[in-house]
mmCIF file of C-alpha atoms in Angstrom:
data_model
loop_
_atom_site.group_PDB
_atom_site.id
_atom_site.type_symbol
_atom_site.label_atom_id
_atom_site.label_comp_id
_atom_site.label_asym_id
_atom_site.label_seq_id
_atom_site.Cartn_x
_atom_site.Cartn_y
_atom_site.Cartn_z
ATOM 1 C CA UNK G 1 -69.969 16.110 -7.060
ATOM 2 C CA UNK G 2 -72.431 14.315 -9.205
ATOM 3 C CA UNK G 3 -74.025 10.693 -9.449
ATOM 4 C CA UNK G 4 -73.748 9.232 -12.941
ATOM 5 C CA UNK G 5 -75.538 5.492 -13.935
ATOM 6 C CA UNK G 6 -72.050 4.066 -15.680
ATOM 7 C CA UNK G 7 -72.293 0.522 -17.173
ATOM 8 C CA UNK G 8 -75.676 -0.072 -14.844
ATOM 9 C CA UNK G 9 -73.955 0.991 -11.494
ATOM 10 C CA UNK G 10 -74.337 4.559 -9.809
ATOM 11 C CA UNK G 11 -70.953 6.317 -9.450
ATOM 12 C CA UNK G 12 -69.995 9.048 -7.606
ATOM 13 C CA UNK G 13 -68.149 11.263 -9.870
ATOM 14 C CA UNK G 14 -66.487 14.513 -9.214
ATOM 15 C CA UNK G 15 -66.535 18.039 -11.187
ATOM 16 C CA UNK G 16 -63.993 17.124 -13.347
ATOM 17 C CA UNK G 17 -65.537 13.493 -14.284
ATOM 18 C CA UNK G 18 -63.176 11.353 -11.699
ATOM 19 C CA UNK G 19 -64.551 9.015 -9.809
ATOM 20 C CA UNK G 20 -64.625 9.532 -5.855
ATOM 21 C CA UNK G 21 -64.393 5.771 -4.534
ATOM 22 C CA UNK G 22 -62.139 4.219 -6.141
ATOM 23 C CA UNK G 23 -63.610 0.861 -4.902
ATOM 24 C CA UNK G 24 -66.775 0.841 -7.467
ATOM 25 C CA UNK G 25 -64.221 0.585 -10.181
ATOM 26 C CA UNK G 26 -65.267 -1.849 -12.679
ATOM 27 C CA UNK G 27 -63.371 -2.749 -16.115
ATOM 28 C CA UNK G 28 -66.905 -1.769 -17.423
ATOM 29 C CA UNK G 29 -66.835 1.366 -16.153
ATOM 30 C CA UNK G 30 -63.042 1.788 -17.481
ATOM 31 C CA UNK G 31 -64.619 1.149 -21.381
ATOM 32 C CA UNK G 32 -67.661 2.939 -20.430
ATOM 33 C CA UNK G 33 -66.043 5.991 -19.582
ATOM 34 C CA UNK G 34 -63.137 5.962 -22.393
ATOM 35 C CA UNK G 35 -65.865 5.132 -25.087
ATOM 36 C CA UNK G 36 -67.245 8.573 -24.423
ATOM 37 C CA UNK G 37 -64.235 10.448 -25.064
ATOM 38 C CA UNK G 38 -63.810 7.470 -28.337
ATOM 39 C CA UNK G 39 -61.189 5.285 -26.943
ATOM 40 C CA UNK G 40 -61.655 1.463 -27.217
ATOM 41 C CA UNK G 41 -59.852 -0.091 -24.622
ATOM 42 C CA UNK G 42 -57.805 -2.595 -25.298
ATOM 43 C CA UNK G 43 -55.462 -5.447 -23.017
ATOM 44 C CA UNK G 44 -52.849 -3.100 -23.031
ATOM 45 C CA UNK G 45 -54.982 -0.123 -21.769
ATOM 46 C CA UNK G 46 -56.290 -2.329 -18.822
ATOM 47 C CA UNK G 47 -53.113 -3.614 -18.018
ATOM 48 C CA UNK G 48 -52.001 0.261 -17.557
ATOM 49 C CA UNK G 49 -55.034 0.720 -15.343
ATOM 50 C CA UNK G 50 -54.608 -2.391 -13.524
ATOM 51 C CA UNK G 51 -51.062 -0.879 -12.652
ATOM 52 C CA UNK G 52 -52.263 2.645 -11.670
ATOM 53 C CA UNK G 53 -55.126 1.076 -9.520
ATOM 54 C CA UNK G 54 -51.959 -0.982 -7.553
ATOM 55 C CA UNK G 55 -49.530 2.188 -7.580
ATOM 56 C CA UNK G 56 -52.242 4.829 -6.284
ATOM 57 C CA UNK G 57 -53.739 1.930 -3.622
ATOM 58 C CA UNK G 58 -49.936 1.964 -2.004
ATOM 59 C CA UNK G 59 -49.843 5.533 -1.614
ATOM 60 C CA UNK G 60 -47.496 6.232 -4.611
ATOM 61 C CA UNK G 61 -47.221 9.519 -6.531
ATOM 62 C CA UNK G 62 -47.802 8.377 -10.306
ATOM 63 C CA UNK G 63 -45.968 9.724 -12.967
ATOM 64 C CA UNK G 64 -45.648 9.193 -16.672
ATOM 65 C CA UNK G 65 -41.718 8.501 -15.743
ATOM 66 C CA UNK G 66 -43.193 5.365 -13.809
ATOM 67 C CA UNK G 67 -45.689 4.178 -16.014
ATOM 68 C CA UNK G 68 -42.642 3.601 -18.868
ATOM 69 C CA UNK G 69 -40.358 1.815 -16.628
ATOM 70 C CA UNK G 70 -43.118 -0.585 -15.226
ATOM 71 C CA UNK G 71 -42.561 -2.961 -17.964
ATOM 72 C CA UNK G 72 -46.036 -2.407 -19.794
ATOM 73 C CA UNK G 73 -45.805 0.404 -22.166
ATOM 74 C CA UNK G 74 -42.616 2.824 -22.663
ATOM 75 C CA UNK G 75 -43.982 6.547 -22.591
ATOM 76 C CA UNK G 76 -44.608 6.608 -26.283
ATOM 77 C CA UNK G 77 -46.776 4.035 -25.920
ATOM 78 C CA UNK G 78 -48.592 5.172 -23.058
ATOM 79 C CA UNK G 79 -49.471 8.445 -25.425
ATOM 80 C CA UNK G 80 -50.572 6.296 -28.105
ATOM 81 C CA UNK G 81 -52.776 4.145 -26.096
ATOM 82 C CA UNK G 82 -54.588 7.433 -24.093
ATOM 83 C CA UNK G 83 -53.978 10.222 -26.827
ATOM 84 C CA UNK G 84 -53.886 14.127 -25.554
ATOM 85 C CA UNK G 85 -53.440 12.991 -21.644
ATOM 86 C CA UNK G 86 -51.277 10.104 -21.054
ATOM 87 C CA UNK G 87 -51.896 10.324 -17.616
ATOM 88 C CA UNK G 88 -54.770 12.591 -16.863
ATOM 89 C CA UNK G 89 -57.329 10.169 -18.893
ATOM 90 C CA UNK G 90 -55.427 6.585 -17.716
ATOM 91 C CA UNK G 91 -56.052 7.765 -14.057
ATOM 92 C CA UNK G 92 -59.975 8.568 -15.025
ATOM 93 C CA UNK G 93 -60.837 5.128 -16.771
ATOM 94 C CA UNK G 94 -58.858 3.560 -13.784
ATOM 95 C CA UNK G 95 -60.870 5.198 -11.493
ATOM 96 C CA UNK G 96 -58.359 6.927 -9.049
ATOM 97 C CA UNK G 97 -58.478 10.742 -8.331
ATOM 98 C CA UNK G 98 -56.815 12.930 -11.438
ATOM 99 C CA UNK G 99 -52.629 12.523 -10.996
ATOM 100 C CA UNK G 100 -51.451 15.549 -8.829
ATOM 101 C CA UNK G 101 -47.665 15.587 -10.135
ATOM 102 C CA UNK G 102 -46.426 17.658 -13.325
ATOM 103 C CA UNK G 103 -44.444 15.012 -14.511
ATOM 104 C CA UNK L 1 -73.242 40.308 -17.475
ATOM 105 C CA UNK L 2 -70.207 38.505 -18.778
ATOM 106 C CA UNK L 3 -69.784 35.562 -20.295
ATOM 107 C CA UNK L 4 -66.787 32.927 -20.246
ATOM 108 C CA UNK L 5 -64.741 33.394 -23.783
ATOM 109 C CA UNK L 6 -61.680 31.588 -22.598
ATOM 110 C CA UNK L 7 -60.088 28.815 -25.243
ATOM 111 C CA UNK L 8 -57.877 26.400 -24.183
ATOM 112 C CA UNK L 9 -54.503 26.696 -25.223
ATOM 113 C CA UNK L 10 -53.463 24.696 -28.007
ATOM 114 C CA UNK L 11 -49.860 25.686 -28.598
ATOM 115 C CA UNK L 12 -46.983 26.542 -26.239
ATOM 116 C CA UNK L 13 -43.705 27.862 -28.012
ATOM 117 C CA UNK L 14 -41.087 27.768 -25.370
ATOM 118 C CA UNK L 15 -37.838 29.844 -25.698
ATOM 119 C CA UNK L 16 -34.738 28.923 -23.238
ATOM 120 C CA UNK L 17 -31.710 30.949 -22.901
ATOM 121 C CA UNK L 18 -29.814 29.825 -19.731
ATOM 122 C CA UNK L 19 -28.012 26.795 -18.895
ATOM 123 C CA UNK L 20 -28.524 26.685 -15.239
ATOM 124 C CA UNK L 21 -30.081 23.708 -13.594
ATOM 125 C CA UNK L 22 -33.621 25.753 -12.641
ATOM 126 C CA UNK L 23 -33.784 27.284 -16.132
ATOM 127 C CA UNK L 24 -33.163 24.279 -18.223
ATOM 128 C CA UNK L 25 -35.990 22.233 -15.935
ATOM 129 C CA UNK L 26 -38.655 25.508 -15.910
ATOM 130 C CA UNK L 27 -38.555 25.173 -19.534
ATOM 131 C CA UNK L 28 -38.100 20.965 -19.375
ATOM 132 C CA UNK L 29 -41.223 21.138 -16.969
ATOM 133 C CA UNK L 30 -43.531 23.633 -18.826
ATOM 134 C CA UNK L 31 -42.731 21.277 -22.074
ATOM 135 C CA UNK L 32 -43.483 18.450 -20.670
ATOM 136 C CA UNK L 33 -46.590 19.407 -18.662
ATOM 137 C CA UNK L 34 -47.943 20.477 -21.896
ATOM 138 C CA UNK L 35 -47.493 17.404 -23.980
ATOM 139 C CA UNK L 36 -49.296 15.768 -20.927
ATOM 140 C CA UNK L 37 -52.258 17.684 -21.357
ATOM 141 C CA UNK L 38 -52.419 17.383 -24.925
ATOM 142 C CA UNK L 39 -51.120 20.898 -25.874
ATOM 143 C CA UNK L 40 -48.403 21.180 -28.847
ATOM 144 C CA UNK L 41 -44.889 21.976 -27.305
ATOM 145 C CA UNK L 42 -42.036 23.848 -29.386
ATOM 146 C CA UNK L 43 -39.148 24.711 -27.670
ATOM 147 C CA UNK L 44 -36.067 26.740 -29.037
ATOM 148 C CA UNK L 45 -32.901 26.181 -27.423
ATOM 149 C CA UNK L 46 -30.514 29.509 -27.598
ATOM 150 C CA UNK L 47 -27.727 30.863 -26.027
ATOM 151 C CA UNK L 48 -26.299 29.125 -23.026
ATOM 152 C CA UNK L 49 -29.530 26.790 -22.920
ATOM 153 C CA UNK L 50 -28.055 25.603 -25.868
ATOM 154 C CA UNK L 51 -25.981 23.186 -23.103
ATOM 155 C CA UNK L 52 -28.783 21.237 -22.114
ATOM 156 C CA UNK L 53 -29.222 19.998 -25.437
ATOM 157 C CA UNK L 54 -25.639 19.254 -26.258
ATOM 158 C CA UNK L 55 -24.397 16.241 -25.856
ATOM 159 C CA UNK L 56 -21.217 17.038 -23.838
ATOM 160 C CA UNK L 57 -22.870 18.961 -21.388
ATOM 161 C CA UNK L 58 -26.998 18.080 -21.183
ATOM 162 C CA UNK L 59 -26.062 15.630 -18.312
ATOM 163 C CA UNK L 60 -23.559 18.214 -16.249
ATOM 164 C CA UNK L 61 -25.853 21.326 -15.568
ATOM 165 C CA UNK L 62 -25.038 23.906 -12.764
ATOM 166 C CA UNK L 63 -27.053 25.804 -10.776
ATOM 167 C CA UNK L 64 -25.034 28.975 -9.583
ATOM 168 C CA UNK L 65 -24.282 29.115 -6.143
ATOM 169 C CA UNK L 66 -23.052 33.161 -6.456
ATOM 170 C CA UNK L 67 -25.692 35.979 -6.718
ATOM 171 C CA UNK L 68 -28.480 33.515 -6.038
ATOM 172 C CA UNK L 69 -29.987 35.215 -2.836
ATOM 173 C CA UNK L 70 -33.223 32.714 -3.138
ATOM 174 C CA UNK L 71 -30.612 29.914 -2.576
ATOM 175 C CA UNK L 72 -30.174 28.654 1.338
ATOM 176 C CA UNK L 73 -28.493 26.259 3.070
ATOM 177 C CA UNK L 74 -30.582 23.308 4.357
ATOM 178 C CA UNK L 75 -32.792 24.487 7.248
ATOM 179 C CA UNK L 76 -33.442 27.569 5.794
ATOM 180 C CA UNK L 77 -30.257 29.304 6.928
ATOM 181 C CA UNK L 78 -28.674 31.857 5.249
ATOM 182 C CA UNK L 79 -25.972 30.874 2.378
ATOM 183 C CA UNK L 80 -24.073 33.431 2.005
ATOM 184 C CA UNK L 81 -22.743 34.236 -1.567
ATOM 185 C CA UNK L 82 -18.639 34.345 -0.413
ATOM 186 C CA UNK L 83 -19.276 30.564 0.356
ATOM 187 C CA UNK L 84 -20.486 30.451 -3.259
ATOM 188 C CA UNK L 85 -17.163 30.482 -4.874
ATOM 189 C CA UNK L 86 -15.362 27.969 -2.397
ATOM 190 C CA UNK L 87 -13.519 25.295 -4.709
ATOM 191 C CA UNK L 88 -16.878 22.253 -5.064
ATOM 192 C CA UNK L 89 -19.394 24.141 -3.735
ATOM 193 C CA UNK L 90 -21.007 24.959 -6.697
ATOM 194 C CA UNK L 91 -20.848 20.766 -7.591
ATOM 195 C CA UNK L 92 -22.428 19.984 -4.149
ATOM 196 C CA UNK L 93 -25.144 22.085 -4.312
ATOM 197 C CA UNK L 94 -25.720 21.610 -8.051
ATOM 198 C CA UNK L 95 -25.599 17.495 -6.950
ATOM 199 C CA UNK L 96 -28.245 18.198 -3.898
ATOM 200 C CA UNK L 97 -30.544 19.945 -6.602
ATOM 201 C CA UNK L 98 -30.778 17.071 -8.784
ATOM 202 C CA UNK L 99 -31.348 14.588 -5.997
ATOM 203 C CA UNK L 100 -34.190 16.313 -4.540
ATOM 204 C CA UNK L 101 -35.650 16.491 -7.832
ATOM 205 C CA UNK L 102 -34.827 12.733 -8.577
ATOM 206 C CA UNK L 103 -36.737 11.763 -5.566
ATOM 207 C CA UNK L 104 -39.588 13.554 -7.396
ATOM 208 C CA UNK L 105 -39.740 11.810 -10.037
ATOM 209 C CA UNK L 106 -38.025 14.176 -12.343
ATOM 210 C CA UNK L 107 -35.312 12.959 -14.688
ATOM 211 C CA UNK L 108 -32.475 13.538 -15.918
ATOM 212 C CA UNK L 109 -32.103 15.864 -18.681
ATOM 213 C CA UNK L 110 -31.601 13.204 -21.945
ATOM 214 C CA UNK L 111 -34.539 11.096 -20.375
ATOM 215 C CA UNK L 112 -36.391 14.412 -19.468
ATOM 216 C CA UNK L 113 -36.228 15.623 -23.144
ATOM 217 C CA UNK L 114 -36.857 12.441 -24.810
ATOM 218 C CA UNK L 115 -39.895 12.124 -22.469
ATOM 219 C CA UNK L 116 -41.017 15.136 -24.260
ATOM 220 C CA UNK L 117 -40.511 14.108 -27.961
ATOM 221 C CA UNK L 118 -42.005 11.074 -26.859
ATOM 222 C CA UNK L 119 -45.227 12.710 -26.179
ATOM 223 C CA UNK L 120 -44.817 14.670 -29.817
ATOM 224 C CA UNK L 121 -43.172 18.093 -28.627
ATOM 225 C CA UNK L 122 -40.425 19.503 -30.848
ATOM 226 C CA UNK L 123 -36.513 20.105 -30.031
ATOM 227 C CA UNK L 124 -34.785 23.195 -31.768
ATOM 228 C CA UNK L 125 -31.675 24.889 -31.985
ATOM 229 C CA UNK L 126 -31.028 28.512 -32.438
ATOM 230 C CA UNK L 127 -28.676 28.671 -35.274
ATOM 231 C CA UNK L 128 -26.902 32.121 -34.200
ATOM 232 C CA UNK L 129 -25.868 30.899 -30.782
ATOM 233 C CA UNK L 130 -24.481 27.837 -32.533
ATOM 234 C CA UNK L 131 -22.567 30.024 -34.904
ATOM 235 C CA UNK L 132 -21.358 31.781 -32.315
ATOM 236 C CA UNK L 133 -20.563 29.123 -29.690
ATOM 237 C CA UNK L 134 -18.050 27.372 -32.858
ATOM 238 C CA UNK L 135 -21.209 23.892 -32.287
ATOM 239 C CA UNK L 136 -22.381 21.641 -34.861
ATOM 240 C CA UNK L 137 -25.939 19.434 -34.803
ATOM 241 C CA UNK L 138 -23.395 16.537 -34.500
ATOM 242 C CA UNK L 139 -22.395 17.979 -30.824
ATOM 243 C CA UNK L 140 -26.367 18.117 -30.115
ATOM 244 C CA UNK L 141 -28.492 15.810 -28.785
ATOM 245 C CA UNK L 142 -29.349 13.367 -31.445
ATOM 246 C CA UNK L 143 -33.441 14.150 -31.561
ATOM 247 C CA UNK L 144 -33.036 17.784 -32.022
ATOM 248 C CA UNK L 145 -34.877 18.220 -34.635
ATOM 249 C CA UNK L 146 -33.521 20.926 -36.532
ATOM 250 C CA UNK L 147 -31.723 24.426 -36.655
ATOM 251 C CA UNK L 148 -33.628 27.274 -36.671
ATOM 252 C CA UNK L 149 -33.132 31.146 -37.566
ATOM 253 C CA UNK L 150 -34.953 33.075 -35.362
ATOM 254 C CA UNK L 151 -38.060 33.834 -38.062
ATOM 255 C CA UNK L 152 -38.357 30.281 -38.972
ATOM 256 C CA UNK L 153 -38.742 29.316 -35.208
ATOM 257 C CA UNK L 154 -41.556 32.395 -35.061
ATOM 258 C CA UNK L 155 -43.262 31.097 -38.352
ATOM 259 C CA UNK L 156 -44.089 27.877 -36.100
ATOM 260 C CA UNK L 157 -45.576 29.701 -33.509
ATOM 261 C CA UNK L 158 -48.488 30.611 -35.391
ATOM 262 C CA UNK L 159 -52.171 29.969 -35.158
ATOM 263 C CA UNK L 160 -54.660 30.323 -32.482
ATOM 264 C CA UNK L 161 -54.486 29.738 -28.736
ATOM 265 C CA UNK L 162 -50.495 29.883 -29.511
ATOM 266 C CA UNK L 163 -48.464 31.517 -26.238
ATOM 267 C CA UNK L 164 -44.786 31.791 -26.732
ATOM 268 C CA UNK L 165 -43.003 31.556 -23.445
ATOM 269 C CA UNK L 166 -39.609 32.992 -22.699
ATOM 270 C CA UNK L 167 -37.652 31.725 -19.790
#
């Protein structure tokens, strides 16, 4: 576990760069963090966030499966929009633990 | 002292050759999974996995309720393999598999597959087992695509951190 100074807040962060409370999230933090691995987030991306954030705070396993039938983004959008882990990198910037499912 | 040399993988090449409900979705799951974490995904459909890409059949996969001593009943009691060949047996259990995995959050196997091209991995056919089962690519799934010798699928398996995976 390590502290990181994200978009002039302190954030708890764990080894793999997820962040612990998921109740510090800011949508500063979200571009913050995607900047550094060179996304720009757009409405789209936040909207995908905003979803996660609601999903994981009722309990809910995500999956890429539920992501493309929420209305937002079918699944080959959701790879366009977070390139090389549609849900692995979605679930960072949205600042829930990494997705624990293999779909 | 030793020092860390691993490289991620960058390339799974996934070969399946059985049509069975647990074979089609190892090799559905490994596919997918790897897309998801950014890794290339090639998979060669051959032999009797050539059902879960054709069309007729993709949607109607069996898991075999005979010689399967892994398989129980519910509860963990024994299934024994005479029950096996009882007249919709082999349906109801097949059924029961896919609803478990359904409440998981695991497809079908159209939806399953296309989530997988979706995320750039690659569809294939072996062209021998085609041949030999009398099927054209108008009987396969319409993204396959293409139909592959053996050697050409192998000349796409090159390059490094490349596994090829046989299931």
């Amino acid at each position: 576990m390590t502290q990181k100074t994200i978009a002039g807040k302190t954030i708890e962060l764990n080894d793999e760069g997820y962040m612990v409370d998921p109740s510090q999230w800011t949508r500063e933090i979200a571009a913050e963090m995607a900047g550094e691995d060179g996304i720009v987030l757009t409405d789209k991306h936040y909207e995908v966030l905003e979803f996660l954030r609601a999903s994981h705070s009722k309990g809910e396993t995500l999956t890429i499966r539920k992501v493309g039938k929420s209305g937002i983004v079918d699944i080959k959008g959701l790879y366009q929009l977070f390139p090389g882990g549609p849900l692995k990198f979605s679930s960072k910037y949205a600042g829930i633990p990494k997705p624990a499912s293999c779909v | 002292m030793t020092t860390n040399t691993e490289k991620p993988l960058k390339k799974v090449c996934i070969i399946c050759s059985k049509g069975t409900i647990e074979d089609v979705y190892a090799t559905l799951i490994m596919a997918n999974g790897a897309v998801m974490e950014g890794i290339e995904a090639k998979v060669f459909f051959t032999f009797f996995g050539l059902d879960a890409i054709t069309k007729k059949q993709m949607n109607r996969l069996k898991t075999a309720t005979v010689g399967n001593p892994a398989m129980r009943a519910p509860g963990g009691l024994p299934f024994p393999t005479i029950l096996g060949i009882l007249p919709g047996v082999e349906a109801g259990v097949s059924a029961m598999m896919k609803s478990q995995m359904e409440k998981l959050d695991v497809p079908p196997v159209d939806e399953f597959l296309e989530m997988i091209t979706a995320g750039g991995g690659e569809i294939y056919a072996c062209k021998m087992a085609m041949d030999m089962f009398k099927l054209e690519k108008k009987d396969l799934w319409e993204e396959v695509k293409d139909v592959l010798t053996v050697g050409e699928f192998y000349a796409m398996c090159g390059g490094e951190n490349t596994q090829i995976i046989f299931t």
